[in-house]
mmCIF file of C-alpha atoms in Angstrom:
data_model
loop_
_atom_site.group_PDB
_atom_site.id
_atom_site.type_symbol
_atom_site.label_atom_id
_atom_site.label_comp_id
_atom_site.label_asym_id
_atom_site.label_seq_id
_atom_site.Cartn_x
_atom_site.Cartn_y
_atom_site.Cartn_z
ATOM 1 C CA MET A 1216 7.659 13.238 11.051
ATOM 2 C CA ILE A 1217 8.713 15.854 8.522
ATOM 3 C CA THR A 1218 12.274 17.132 8.105
ATOM 4 C CA GLU A 1219 13.143 20.789 7.763
ATOM 5 C CA PRO A 1220 12.869 21.871 4.103
ATOM 6 C CA SER A 1221 16.053 22.716 2.237
ATOM 7 C CA ILE A 1222 17.259 23.607 -1.251
ATOM 8 C CA GLU A 1223 19.345 21.050 -3.182
ATOM 9 C CA ASN A 1224 21.056 21.361 -6.542
ATOM 10 C CA ARG A 1225 20.378 18.246 -8.623
ATOM 11 C CA THR A 1226 21.676 17.022 -11.951
ATOM 12 C CA GLU A 1227 19.284 15.802 -14.609
ATOM 13 C CA GLN A 1228 18.017 12.276 -14.021
ATOM 14 C CA PRO A 1229 16.855 9.911 -16.760
ATOM 15 C CA TYR A 1230 14.000 7.563 -15.912
ATOM 16 C CA VAL A 1231 11.351 5.333 -17.403
ATOM 17 C CA GLY A 1232 7.735 5.448 -16.398
ATOM 18 C CA ILE A 1233 4.045 5.251 -17.151
ATOM 19 C CA ARG A 1234 2.014 8.428 -17.622
ATOM 20 C CA THR A 1235 -1.595 8.295 -16.484
ATOM 21 C CA ARG A 1236 -4.519 10.435 -15.385
ATOM 22 C CA VAL A 1237 -6.090 9.946 -11.959
ATOM 23 C CA THR A 1238 -8.151 11.848 -9.404
ATOM 24 C CA ILE A 1239 -6.251 12.944 -6.304
ATOM 25 C CA PRO A 1240 -8.289 10.671 -3.936
ATOM 26 C CA ASP A 1241 -7.431 7.621 -6.101
ATOM 27 C CA ILE A 1242 -3.640 8.147 -6.222
ATOM 28 C CA GLY A 1243 -2.870 5.853 -3.267
ATOM 29 C CA THR A 1244 -4.646 2.869 -4.818
ATOM 30 C CA ALA A 1245 -4.319 3.432 -8.580
ATOM 31 C CA LEU A 1246 -0.646 4.365 -8.906
ATOM 32 C CA PRO A 1247 1.445 2.053 -6.663
ATOM 33 C CA PRO A 1248 0.779 -1.052 -8.831
ATOM 34 C CA LEU A 1249 2.282 0.815 -11.781
ATOM 35 C CA HIS A 1250 5.655 0.902 -9.990
ATOM 36 C CA ARG A 1251 5.678 -2.925 -10.192
ATOM 37 C CA GLU A 1252 4.929 -2.776 -13.924
ATOM 38 C CA VAL A 1253 7.828 -0.362 -14.519
ATOM 39 C CA ALA A 1254 10.173 -2.429 -12.313
ATOM 40 C CA ASP A 1255 9.237 -5.620 -14.180
ATOM 41 C CA TRP A 1256 9.891 -3.894 -17.512
ATOM 42 C CA LEU A 1257 13.333 -2.759 -16.313
ATOM 43 C CA GLU A 1258 14.133 -6.277 -15.117
ATOM 44 C CA ASN A 1259 13.139 -7.695 -18.516
ATOM 45 C CA GLN A 1260 15.508 -5.190 -20.139
ATOM 46 C CA GLY A 1261 18.329 -6.231 -17.790
ATOM 47 C CA VAL A 1262 18.535 -2.690 -16.360
ATOM 48 C CA ALA A 1263 18.889 -1.966 -12.645
ATOM 49 C CA PRO A 1264 17.090 1.018 -11.083
ATOM 50 C CA ALA A 1265 19.351 3.982 -10.305
ATOM 51 C CA GLY A 1266 17.237 5.387 -7.489
ATOM 52 C CA ALA A 1267 13.954 5.246 -5.639
ATOM 53 C CA PRO A 1268 10.634 4.921 -7.489
ATOM 54 C CA PHE A 1269 8.594 8.103 -7.697
ATOM 55 C CA PHE A 1270 5.428 9.884 -8.708
ATOM 56 C CA ARG A 1271 5.965 12.959 -10.913
ATOM 57 C CA TYR A 1272 3.024 15.352 -10.850
ATOM 58 C CA LEU A 1273 2.825 16.900 -14.327
ATOM 59 C CA VAL A 1274 -0.595 18.564 -14.164
ATOM 60 C CA ILE A 1275 -2.397 18.989 -10.854
ATOM 61 C CA ASN A 1276 -6.159 19.440 -10.921
ATOM 62 C CA MET A 1277 -7.783 19.045 -7.506
ATOM 63 C CA GLU A 1278 -11.328 19.052 -8.928
ATOM 64 C CA SER A 1279 -10.810 16.622 -11.805
ATOM 65 C CA GLU A 1280 -8.049 14.316 -13.037
ATOM 66 C CA SER A 1281 -4.360 15.052 -12.570
ATOM 67 C CA GLU A 1282 -1.664 13.869 -14.970
ATOM 68 C CA ILE A 1283 1.041 11.901 -13.172
ATOM 69 C CA GLU A 1284 4.013 9.763 -14.172
ATOM 70 C CA VAL A 1285 4.938 6.704 -12.148
ATOM 71 C CA GLY A 1286 8.671 6.310 -12.701
ATOM 72 C CA ILE A 1287 11.956 4.726 -11.753
ATOM 73 C CA PRO A 1288 15.347 6.443 -12.270
ATOM 74 C CA VAL A 1289 17.913 4.767 -14.533
ATOM 75 C CA ALA A 1290 21.654 5.383 -14.933
ATOM 76 C CA SER A 1291 21.436 6.421 -18.591
ATOM 77 C CA ALA A 1292 18.683 7.281 -21.036
ATOM 78 C CA LEU A 1293 16.683 4.373 -22.411
ATOM 79 C CA SER A 1294 14.069 4.028 -25.113
ATOM 80 C CA GLY A 1295 10.718 2.971 -23.779
ATOM 81 C CA ASN A 1296 8.077 0.949 -25.573
ATOM 82 C CA GLY A 1297 4.357 0.535 -25.200
ATOM 83 C CA ARG A 1298 3.145 2.042 -21.936
ATOM 84 C CA ILE A 1299 6.707 2.486 -20.674
ATOM 85 C CA GLN A 1300 8.153 5.815 -21.807
ATOM 86 C CA ALA A 1301 11.535 7.450 -21.270
ATOM 87 C CA GLY A 1302 11.726 10.736 -19.394
ATOM 88 C CA LEU A 1303 14.171 13.152 -17.812
ATOM 89 C CA LEU A 1304 13.900 14.999 -14.511
ATOM 90 C CA PRO A 1305 15.497 18.396 -15.206
ATOM 91 C CA ALA A 1306 18.608 19.689 -13.484
ATOM 92 C CA GLY A 1307 18.194 22.612 -11.131
ATOM 93 C CA HIS A 1308 17.529 23.739 -7.603
ATOM 94 C CA TYR A 1309 14.864 21.729 -5.810
ATOM 95 C CA ALA A 1310 13.118 22.466 -2.536
ATOM 96 C CA THR A 1311 13.049 19.174 -0.629
ATOM 97 C CA LEU A 1312 11.919 17.589 2.589
ATOM 98 C CA THR A 1313 11.480 14.022 3.810
ATOM 99 C CA HIS A 1314 8.304 12.640 5.348
ATOM 100 C CA THR A 1315 8.340 9.550 7.567
ATOM 101 C CA GLY A 1316 4.977 7.906 8.118
ATOM 102 C CA GLU A 1317 1.916 6.618 6.377
ATOM 103 C CA TYR A 1318 1.039 7.738 2.857
ATOM 104 C CA PRO A 1319 -1.835 10.105 3.829
ATOM 105 C CA GLY A 1320 0.690 12.207 5.795
ATOM 106 C CA LEU A 1321 2.250 13.310 2.512
ATOM 107 C CA TYR A 1322 -0.617 15.776 2.132
ATOM 108 C CA ASP A 1323 0.560 17.653 5.255
ATOM 109 C CA ALA A 1324 4.208 17.377 4.153
ATOM 110 C CA THR A 1325 3.324 18.900 0.781
ATOM 111 C CA ARG A 1326 1.367 21.672 2.435
ATOM 112 C CA GLU A 1327 4.346 22.377 4.725
ATOM 113 C CA LEU A 1328 6.819 22.542 1.814
ATOM 114 C CA LEU A 1329 4.544 24.886 -0.147
ATOM 115 C CA ALA A 1330 4.041 27.142 2.921
ATOM 116 C CA TRP A 1331 7.807 27.177 3.631
ATOM 117 C CA ALA A 1332 8.516 28.227 0.052
ATOM 118 C CA ASP A 1333 5.866 30.950 0.225
ATOM 119 C CA LYS A 1334 7.338 32.275 3.490
ATOM 120 C CA HIS A 1335 10.814 32.426 1.888
ATOM 121 C CA GLY A 1336 9.677 33.961 -1.414
ATOM 122 C CA ILE A 1337 10.491 30.823 -3.395
ATOM 123 C CA GLN A 1338 8.714 30.440 -6.727
ATOM 124 C CA TRP A 1339 8.105 27.155 -8.562
ATOM 125 C CA GLN A 1340 8.611 26.200 -12.188
ATOM 126 C CA LYS A 1341 4.902 25.873 -12.894
ATOM 127 C CA SER A 1342 2.268 27.566 -14.988
ATOM 128 C CA PRO A 1343 -1.530 27.600 -15.194
ATOM 129 C CA SER A 1344 -3.405 25.818 -17.972
ATOM 130 C CA GLU A 1345 -7.021 25.010 -18.752
ATOM 131 C CA HIS A 1346 -6.379 21.518 -17.310
ATOM 132 C CA GLY A 1347 -4.738 22.616 -14.033
ATOM 133 C CA GLU A 1348 -1.299 23.635 -12.741
ATOM 134 C CA VAL A 1349 1.485 22.406 -15.029
ATOM 135 C CA TRP A 1350 4.657 21.618 -13.050
ATOM 136 C CA ARG A 1351 8.063 21.146 -14.656
ATOM 137 C CA ALA A 1352 9.193 18.881 -11.803
ATOM 138 C CA ARG A 1353 7.129 18.104 -8.696
ATOM 139 C CA VAL A 1354 8.216 14.693 -7.486
ATOM 140 C CA GLU A 1355 7.604 12.288 -4.573
ATOM 141 C CA PHE A 1356 10.395 9.711 -4.206
ATOM 142 C CA TYR A 1357 9.428 6.600 -2.211
ATOM 143 C CA LEU A 1358 12.720 5.873 -0.479
ATOM 144 C CA ASN A 1359 11.902 2.623 1.334
ATOM 145 C CA HIS A 1360 8.284 1.756 0.549
ATOM 146 C CA ASP A 1361 9.297 -1.495 -1.187
ATOM 147 C CA THR A 1362 11.405 -2.697 1.750
ATOM 148 C CA GLU A 1363 9.702 -1.298 4.864
ATOM 149 C CA PRO A 1364 6.667 -3.354 5.945
ATOM 150 C CA ASP A 1365 5.709 -0.897 8.713
ATOM 151 C CA PRO A 1366 3.824 2.001 7.056
ATOM 152 C CA THR A 1367 4.692 4.301 9.975
ATOM 153 C CA LYS A 1368 8.403 3.963 9.089
ATOM 154 C CA ARG A 1369 8.103 4.523 5.339
ATOM 155 C CA GLN A 1370 9.961 7.536 3.979
ATOM 156 C CA ALA A 1371 9.114 9.735 1.026
ATOM 157 C CA GLN A 1372 11.126 12.698 -0.191
ATOM 158 C CA LEU A 1373 9.374 15.621 -1.840
ATOM 159 C CA ALA A 1374 11.442 17.465 -4.459
ATOM 160 C CA PHE A 1375 9.916 20.469 -6.263
ATOM 161 C CA LEU A 1376 11.873 22.390 -8.917
ATOM 162 C CA VAL A 1377 12.456 26.036 -7.993
ATOM 163 C CA ALA A 1378 12.092 28.817 -10.589
#
């Protein structure tokens, strides 16, 4: 199930995360374990998450490796160390929708959000590069993946920054 897309105004959101490169087919297996690593780091720092874990797509390259951050929001900016780095999701208007179902269904949800934006003349904060499309903020928040054992009931919210 996919909700109707909408536009939301969001404030900037500090987070900590791990930046990595991965092929699109390997995202579902390579990235989820990194959420545990970030969560463990936060716990060792005595800091509680301030929102749902996410994947932030920085550079998308469908033919090669994409650059993605695996992150967790925090209430205020922190200094990372080692693999854990501090980041900031920018404030602005985001096109959003929520997908309920198994992880592979996010492909269709993403396609639907992109088509909806195209139909409504919405442009993204992105630019081309020699490595792929560089996005300022293209994020998948995993709202209940840690607590919902039934993959058909898991929810993910897409949030893409509008130009």
